[in-house]
């Protein structure tokens, strides 16, 4: 047996797994996040640690599992943040998490040295304030007292793995979410770090996601109620970990779409995707592989929002959306309710209903929202296709994948067979467990393919595919025409 | 005994009869609906016999148990652009007639403007609605598609003139109604020969226009008996509804402006010269008051858009609570932008193909934000009409608001802040057309002069623009205009047909 931790934005989920990764039980302990004006999003790393301790103890208590039978621990964590530590590895300030966008000036200063296309080629990502590098620079530029004490930097799971083992490392998947990692070389990017002006010494050693970092320190063992001999596997960032949870562990595995609050398409490749500003690439937790990814800020989130605005539960609205037409009737929803990442990387983009007519009902609006997500991801899928990637099948996981209508819409819009996999919220736990089990030598990555199964299949309708192909042109054009309007939407203060 | 006049207001939905005393008090009213039928797409018809029946029904109901009143005179207000075709016996040739909103004559309008310069026709007639709506084009439609009917046609009348004919036996019209025919030149004060020729209409097929307060004739024995009135009661020419509403909305001096806020909305200014503009197309009627004009700009999809928001997203809320929630958001709140043209727009709004947009939405927005955005979008649309009119004519005094869209105090204040003009709502409210008709009757009887039409107005509420809020709305107004511009560039829509053009 092994225990996986999934450090999310709202809480930490601890889960107990068999040696081949099957989920036996899970416990979630929540913690707060501080969202404040000016794009601030922070969490207290001590809250993460306390949640890891509490969740581990509750999990053992709940399952009655013998602590000695736990072969090891592995951690999956939220990506793109910055935990800054002093010489004693204590946080000098709250962690700046993925959602924080305050460091735009620092990004601008990096852009004096590199174009976005150059950055994309080195990093697999454009330079952006949501990544770690500019966040660290912001602390240097605005908090000199805190900065003077900084000796180390890590991601969320790195901080936890250090607390568990006394060793601070990171892995390629998380490193590839920092804007400081040369994705092809698999090392920190010296030119980028030099341009940032940050000391190279704060960046931790990068080890394989499957590497056993060490065993529990005596104090960690006491806190968790596990033997000090328990091994700890490095683990990785929750994006690539979710790919493993969906069975995406080799280039031949079909891509998957994770339909959570944010929604993304991702797949495994032997090489990073060609530098295309619509998409980005993480290093995979499977050593040597990559996961090209396109992420929408609000996919399932848009549907949840529509449910709140339209004043009805999602299933009722989806039922109403079933028998009406939206794009066919000129009704479109641009689902940019939190700005957008793929394909535009435009924080100013905003949600828009266009083409509204008096005869449109609540069902039409819901359908437009669902189609908007499918059409936006079609643009992303086109970017993958242009870079030479082809697929006939895409697997869907996450809460949104429960909707037959939505999966049929995606099959039609994307011209692929959509398969629903039996993974709803446990993708990160399963993925982390496989990374852990592989690292501990209990199994190999192929175990990931059998941890979930296909529960339904949706075939594309060629006529609808042609229609959505026409619709996506209008959908894009609507964005292109509105882009300057979005840029000036809010008054300058 | 109380001296009163009977005002009959033939609206699109039905007839309203009301009694007005010499002091401008309304003593009672009755309404009787009549149907509009839609035999084909774009065809909107009513039966003249239904108008007559409604006039009879509501007049009789109104006069029941009112032995104390003496009806001194009668005047009608009627919906515009009518084309009732009468044969030699004075009977309508067909049981149903197209009403103003009927769009069947699009191709015939093209034929007319193959012969006439459309722009100069607009500038001479002030006819700023889609030309296909005017009798000028509809006459050609009858000639082309109903040649036998057209051959038999001896006289063309509007709705209220046909009722006047039934009341008195005299074929007549007034300048305001005639000015909505497409054949009437405002500067001439008469039908123009080249328009008649292009429409294929003979001057003899049209009644000669008179002043609204001129006597058409006296109530015939038959009509008097049917209505329960005295034979010989004077019947005055009356006016088209646009003109009677202007008159009944304090439009008795130059620069007076009112806004009627309903399913669709409009803003009308009274002036001594027609307010004409080829781009924005104000539509102009001769006023009921000789020498004046009523010039207006419409905003489509106003009240209907709010109804739509309530229906699709209101979650069962009624209007007052939805509007209250929307107005509980401060001016400084992050409100999305709504272009409320869900049913197409006026020329100023981007034309008939334009559709509605909500833009600038984010996760923090709920139904109150949508409702507020729609309320603001409607106000920005009205502001655009007001500004367009104000550029063409000096607006005097407060803007009078009336109608179902003017019942929420918070929204009215929002109108004032966005339009930037003090607003008043008075006791007359939706009785404006009836008051206009009653005024015409009292003027015809020599008891009133036109400015007396102001007397029945008692201010109920007034709203002054709050400079701080006005400032707060400025940015969103510019975003609203910019969004309208984006829409106009797409041909009004993002739909599939639109992208092809």
GROMACS .gro file of C-alpha atoms in nm, chain A residues 23-301:
model
  279
   23UNK     CA    1  -0.783   0.375  -0.472
   24UNK     CA    2  -0.892   0.236  -0.136
   25UNK     CA    3  -0.992   0.545   0.059
   26UNK     CA    4  -0.943   0.921   0.063
   27UNK     CA    5  -0.962   1.207   0.314
   28UNK     CA    6  -0.962   1.578   0.229
   29UNK     CA    7  -0.854   1.853   0.466
   30UNK     CA    8  -0.933   2.203   0.349
   31UNK     CA    9  -0.726   2.518   0.385
   32UNK     CA   10  -0.788   2.883   0.296
   33UNK     CA   11  -0.650   3.095   0.015
   34UNK     CA   12  -0.616   3.470   0.025
   35UNK     CA   13  -0.739   3.636  -0.292
   36UNK     CA   14  -0.696   4.012  -0.283
   37UNK     CA   15  -0.712   4.311  -0.512
   38UNK     CA   16  -0.420   4.359  -0.746
   39UNK     CA   17  -0.416   3.998  -0.862
   40UNK     CA   18  -0.295   3.865  -0.529
   41UNK     CA   19  -0.342   3.495  -0.452
   42UNK     CA   20  -0.153   3.348  -0.159
   43UNK     CA   21  -0.155   3.051   0.077
   44UNK     CA   22   0.030   2.967   0.393
   45UNK     CA   23   0.270   2.670   0.339
   46UNK     CA   24   0.222   2.578   0.705
   47UNK     CA   25  -0.147   2.524   0.627
   48UNK     CA   26  -0.043   2.277   0.356
   49UNK     CA   27   0.181   2.091   0.598
   50UNK     CA   28  -0.081   2.081   0.869
   51UNK     CA   29  -0.330   1.947   0.615
   52UNK     CA   30  -0.086   1.675   0.507
   53UNK     CA   31  -0.039   1.573   0.869
   54UNK     CA   32  -0.408   1.580   0.954
   55UNK     CA   33  -0.518   1.404   0.636
   56UNK     CA   34  -0.260   1.127   0.680
   57UNK     CA   35  -0.368   1.064   1.038
   58UNK     CA   36  -0.739   1.068   0.947
   59UNK     CA   37  -0.679   0.835   0.656
   60UNK     CA   38  -0.499   0.584   0.876
   61UNK     CA   39  -0.769   0.617   1.137
   62UNK     CA   40  -1.053   0.583   0.889
   63UNK     CA   41  -0.907   0.276   0.715
   64UNK     CA   42  -0.743   0.114   1.012
   65UNK     CA   43  -0.445   0.052   0.785
   66UNK     CA   44  -0.132  -0.072   0.956
   67UNK     CA   45   0.126   0.210   0.927
   68UNK     CA   46   0.399  -0.046   0.874
   69UNK     CA   47   0.222  -0.173   0.563
   70UNK     CA   48   0.250   0.172   0.401
   71UNK     CA   49   0.545   0.130   0.166
   72UNK     CA   50   0.574   0.495   0.079
   73UNK     CA   51   0.435   0.844   0.022
   74UNK     CA   52   0.412   1.050  -0.293
   75UNK     CA   53   0.298   1.408  -0.347
   76UNK     CA   54   0.114   1.577  -0.632
   77UNK     CA   55   0.093   1.956  -0.604
   78UNK     CA   56  -0.051   2.271  -0.751
   79UNK     CA   57   0.195   2.413  -1.004
   80UNK     CA   58   0.337   2.753  -1.106
   81UNK     CA   59   0.364   2.899  -0.755
   82UNK     CA   60   0.658   3.019  -0.549
   83UNK     CA   61   0.747   2.904  -0.198
   84UNK     CA   62   1.046   3.105  -0.075
   85UNK     CA   63   1.248   2.956   0.210
   86UNK     CA   64   1.522   3.086   0.438
   87UNK     CA   65   1.843   2.906   0.531
   88UNK     CA   66   1.644   2.686   0.771
   89UNK     CA   67   1.394   2.603   0.495
   90UNK     CA   68   1.125   2.805   0.672
   91UNK     CA   69   0.892   3.017   0.453
   92UNK     CA   70   0.994   3.385   0.455
   93UNK     CA   71   0.644   3.492   0.348
   94UNK     CA   72   0.318   3.330   0.232
   95UNK     CA   73   0.341   3.122  -0.085
   96UNK     CA   74   0.238   3.302  -0.402
   97UNK     CA   75   0.013   3.054  -0.581
   98UNK     CA   76  -0.067   2.986  -0.948
   99UNK     CA   77  -0.360   3.227  -0.967
  100UNK     CA   78  -0.152   3.531  -0.865
  101UNK     CA   79  -0.101   3.787  -1.145
  102UNK     CA   80   0.067   4.079  -0.968
  103UNK     CA   81   0.407   4.039  -1.134
  104UNK     CA   82   0.331   4.181  -1.478
  105UNK     CA   83   0.611   4.442  -1.454
  106UNK     CA   84   0.861   4.163  -1.389
  107UNK     CA   85   0.735   3.978  -1.697
  108UNK     CA   86   0.780   4.297  -1.898
  109UNK     CA   87   1.140   4.321  -1.784
  110UNK     CA   88   1.204   3.961  -1.897
  111UNK     CA   89   1.045   4.043  -2.233
  112UNK     CA   90   1.323   4.297  -2.288
  113UNK     CA   91   1.559   4.001  -2.314
  114UNK     CA   92   1.346   3.740  -2.487
  115UNK     CA   93   1.058   3.747  -2.731
  116UNK     CA   94   0.757   3.533  -2.640
  117UNK     CA   95   0.842   3.297  -2.925
  118UNK     CA   96   1.200   3.257  -2.799
  119UNK     CA   97   1.070   3.197  -2.449
  120UNK     CA   98   0.817   2.945  -2.579
  121UNK     CA   99   1.093   2.759  -2.759
  122UNK     CA  100   1.312   2.735  -2.447
  123UNK     CA  101   1.047   2.698  -2.178
  124UNK     CA  102   0.755   2.534  -2.356
  125UNK     CA  103   0.558   2.832  -2.219
  126UNK     CA  104   0.527   3.201  -2.286
  127UNK     CA  105   0.648   3.437  -2.017
  128UNK     CA  106   0.353   3.523  -1.797
  129UNK     CA  107   0.282   3.650  -1.448
  130UNK     CA  108   0.109   3.327  -1.352
  131UNK     CA  109   0.443   3.139  -1.348
  132UNK     CA  110   0.693   3.118  -1.060
  133UNK     CA  111   0.981   3.318  -1.202
  134UNK     CA  112   0.823   3.663  -1.214
  135UNK     CA  113   0.661   3.602  -0.874
  136UNK     CA  114   1.004   3.550  -0.718
  137UNK     CA  115   1.129   3.863  -0.896
  138UNK     CA  116   0.831   4.056  -0.754
  139UNK     CA  117   0.930   3.963  -0.398
  140UNK     CA  118   1.287   4.072  -0.472
  141UNK     CA  119   1.162   4.405  -0.612
  142UNK     CA  120   0.898   4.481  -0.348
  143UNK     CA  121   0.991   4.305  -0.025
  144UNK     CA  122   1.364   4.355   0.033
  145UNK     CA  123   1.350   4.240   0.395
  146UNK     CA  124   1.191   3.907   0.307
  147UNK     CA  125   1.411   3.875   0.001
  148UNK     CA  126   1.728   3.919   0.208
  149UNK     CA  127   1.643   3.596   0.391
  150UNK     CA  128   1.557   3.388   0.082
  151UNK     CA  129   1.796   3.098   0.017
  152UNK     CA  130   1.573   2.843  -0.153
  153UNK     CA  131   1.277   2.825  -0.386
  154UNK     CA  132   1.040   2.536  -0.442
  155UNK     CA  133   0.693   2.443  -0.560
  156UNK     CA  134   0.415   2.341  -0.322
  157UNK     CA  135   0.491   1.967  -0.329
  158UNK     CA  136   0.867   2.036  -0.298
  159UNK     CA  137   0.807   2.217   0.029
  160UNK     CA  138   0.606   1.921   0.158
  161UNK     CA  139   0.859   1.664   0.038
  162UNK     CA  140   1.127   1.866   0.221
  163UNK     CA  141   0.919   1.865   0.538
  164UNK     CA  142   0.883   1.489   0.502
  165UNK     CA  143   1.245   1.404   0.419
  166UNK     CA  144   1.462   1.706   0.497
  167UNK     CA  145   1.564   1.724   0.128
  168UNK     CA  146   1.464   1.999  -0.110
  169UNK     CA  147   1.440   1.895  -0.475
  170UNK     CA  148   1.195   1.945  -0.753
  171UNK     CA  149   1.100   1.733  -1.054
  172UNK     CA  150   1.082   1.814  -1.428
  173UNK     CA  151   0.702   1.845  -1.438
  174UNK     CA  152   0.688   2.112  -1.167
  175UNK     CA  153   1.011   2.274  -1.290
  176UNK     CA  154   0.849   2.312  -1.632
  177UNK     CA  155   0.580   2.526  -1.468
  178UNK     CA  156   0.821   2.791  -1.338
  179UNK     CA  157   0.916   2.980  -1.657
  180UNK     CA  158   1.279   2.907  -1.565
  181UNK     CA  159   1.327   2.552  -1.695
  182UNK     CA  160   1.479   2.455  -2.030
  183UNK     CA  161   1.229   2.192  -2.128
  184UNK     CA  162   1.438   2.023  -2.398
  185UNK     CA  163   1.759   2.017  -2.195
  186UNK     CA  164   1.573   1.910  -1.880
  187UNK     CA  165   1.769   2.160  -1.670
  188UNK     CA  166   1.720   2.509  -1.532
  189UNK     CA  167   1.764   2.763  -1.813
  190UNK     CA  168   2.082   2.959  -1.741
  191UNK     CA  169   2.003   3.241  -1.992
  192UNK     CA  170   1.653   3.295  -1.853
  193UNK     CA  171   1.768   3.290  -1.491
  194UNK     CA  172   2.051   3.525  -1.580
  195UNK     CA  173   1.802   3.763  -1.744
  196UNK     CA  174   1.585   3.751  -1.432
  197UNK     CA  175   1.880   3.858  -1.219
  198UNK     CA  176   1.789   3.596  -0.958
  199UNK     CA  177   2.066   3.394  -0.792
  200UNK     CA  178   2.102   3.054  -0.956
  201UNK     CA  179   2.161   2.906  -0.609
  202UNK     CA  180   1.797   2.927  -0.499
  203UNK     CA  181   1.682   2.683  -0.769
  204UNK     CA  182   1.673   2.327  -0.633
  205UNK     CA  183   1.820   2.021  -0.796
  206UNK     CA  184   1.582   1.858  -1.045
  207UNK     CA  185   1.533   1.485  -0.999
  208UNK     CA  186   1.298   1.237  -1.169
  209UNK     CA  187   0.939   1.245  -1.050
  210UNK     CA  188   0.976   0.877  -0.963
  211UNK     CA  189   1.294   0.920  -0.760
  212UNK     CA  190   1.287   0.809  -0.399
  213UNK     CA  191   1.404   1.127  -0.227
  214UNK     CA  192   1.456   0.963   0.110
  215UNK     CA  193   1.274   0.838   0.414
  216UNK     CA  194   1.073   1.029   0.672
  217UNK     CA  195   1.258   1.243   0.921
  218UNK     CA  196   1.193   1.143   1.278
  219UNK     CA  197   0.980   1.449   1.341
  220UNK     CA  198   0.775   1.392   1.021
  221UNK     CA  199   0.730   1.027   1.113
  222UNK     CA  200   0.607   1.126   1.459
  223UNK     CA  201   0.371   1.387   1.317
  224UNK     CA  202   0.220   1.155   1.056
  225UNK     CA  203   0.211   0.841   1.267
  226UNK     CA  204   0.416   0.643   1.013
  227UNK     CA  205   0.745   0.459   1.056
  228UNK     CA  206   1.062   0.661   0.987
  229UNK     CA  207   1.155   0.398   0.730
  230UNK     CA  208   0.863   0.503   0.506
  231UNK     CA  209   1.004   0.606   0.169
  232UNK     CA  210   0.902   0.930  -0.004
  233UNK     CA  211   0.879   0.956  -0.382
  234UNK     CA  212   0.936   1.299  -0.540
  235UNK     CA  213   0.603   1.319  -0.726
  236UNK     CA  214   0.509   1.599  -0.964
  237UNK     CA  215   0.282   1.880  -1.071
  238UNK     CA  216  -0.089   1.807  -1.068
  239UNK     CA  217  -0.137   1.869  -1.442
  240UNK     CA  218   0.095   1.595  -1.571
  241UNK     CA  219  -0.008   1.376  -1.274
  242UNK     CA  220  -0.371   1.399  -1.389
  243UNK     CA  221  -0.260   1.274  -1.731
  244UNK     CA  222  -0.129   0.959  -1.563
  245UNK     CA  223  -0.456   0.932  -1.374
  246UNK     CA  224  -0.631   0.931  -1.711
  247UNK     CA  225  -0.402   0.660  -1.845
  248UNK     CA  226  -0.189   0.892  -2.058
  249UNK     CA  227   0.160   0.751  -1.995
  250UNK     CA  228   0.299   0.698  -2.348
  251UNK     CA  229   0.275   0.868  -2.687
  252UNK     CA  230   0.038   0.598  -2.814
  253UNK     CA  231  -0.222   0.670  -2.545
  254UNK     CA  232  -0.517   0.882  -2.662
  255UNK     CA  233  -0.526   1.243  -2.539
  256UNK     CA  234  -0.759   1.328  -2.256
  257UNK     CA  235  -0.976   1.625  -2.175
  258UNK     CA  236  -1.017   1.703  -1.807
  259UNK     CA  237  -1.353   1.875  -1.763
  260UNK     CA  238  -1.318   2.038  -1.424
  261UNK     CA  239  -1.362   2.403  -1.328
  262UNK     CA  240  -1.080   2.478  -1.565
  263UNK     CA  241  -1.072   2.243  -1.858
  264UNK     CA  242  -0.776   2.119  -2.055
  265UNK     CA  243  -0.668   1.884  -2.330
  266UNK     CA  244  -0.335   1.711  -2.295
  267UNK     CA  245  -0.143   1.411  -2.426
  268UNK     CA  246   0.198   1.246  -2.399
  269UNK     CA  247   0.475   1.297  -2.656
  270UNK     CA  248   0.839   1.209  -2.694
  271UNK     CA  249   0.925   1.568  -2.791
  272UNK     CA  250   0.786   1.905  -2.676
  273UNK     CA  251   0.520   2.048  -2.908
  274UNK     CA  252   0.645   2.297  -3.167
  275UNK     CA  253   0.651   2.651  -3.030
  276UNK     CA  254   0.290   2.764  -3.089
  277UNK     CA  255   0.153   3.052  -2.885
  278UNK     CA  256  -0.188   2.882  -2.850
  279UNK     CA  257  -0.056   2.589  -2.644
  280UNK     CA  258   0.219   2.501  -2.398
  281UNK     CA  259   0.419   2.198  -2.291
  282UNK     CA  260   0.503   2.056  -1.951
  283UNK     CA  261   0.758   1.787  -1.885
  284UNK     CA  262   0.572   1.468  -1.798
  285UNK     CA  263   0.610   1.283  -1.472
  286UNK     CA  264   0.694   0.981  -1.690
  287UNK     CA  265   1.070   1.039  -1.729
  288UNK     CA  266   1.168   1.156  -2.077
  289UNK     CA  267   0.816   1.236  -2.198
  290UNK     CA  268   0.628   1.562  -2.241
  291UNK     CA  269   0.266   1.669  -2.208
  292UNK     CA  270   0.163   1.935  -2.460
  293UNK     CA  271  -0.140   2.103  -2.305
  294UNK     CA  272  -0.411   2.354  -2.384
  295UNK     CA  273  -0.593   2.488  -2.078
  296UNK     CA  274  -0.911   2.691  -2.063
  297UNK     CA  275  -0.959   2.897  -1.750
  298UNK     CA  276  -1.332   2.829  -1.724
  299UNK     CA  277  -1.474   2.518  -1.890
  300UNK     CA  278  -1.681   2.336  -1.633
  301UNK     CA  279  -1.659   2.665  -1.446
   0.00000   0.00000   0.00000
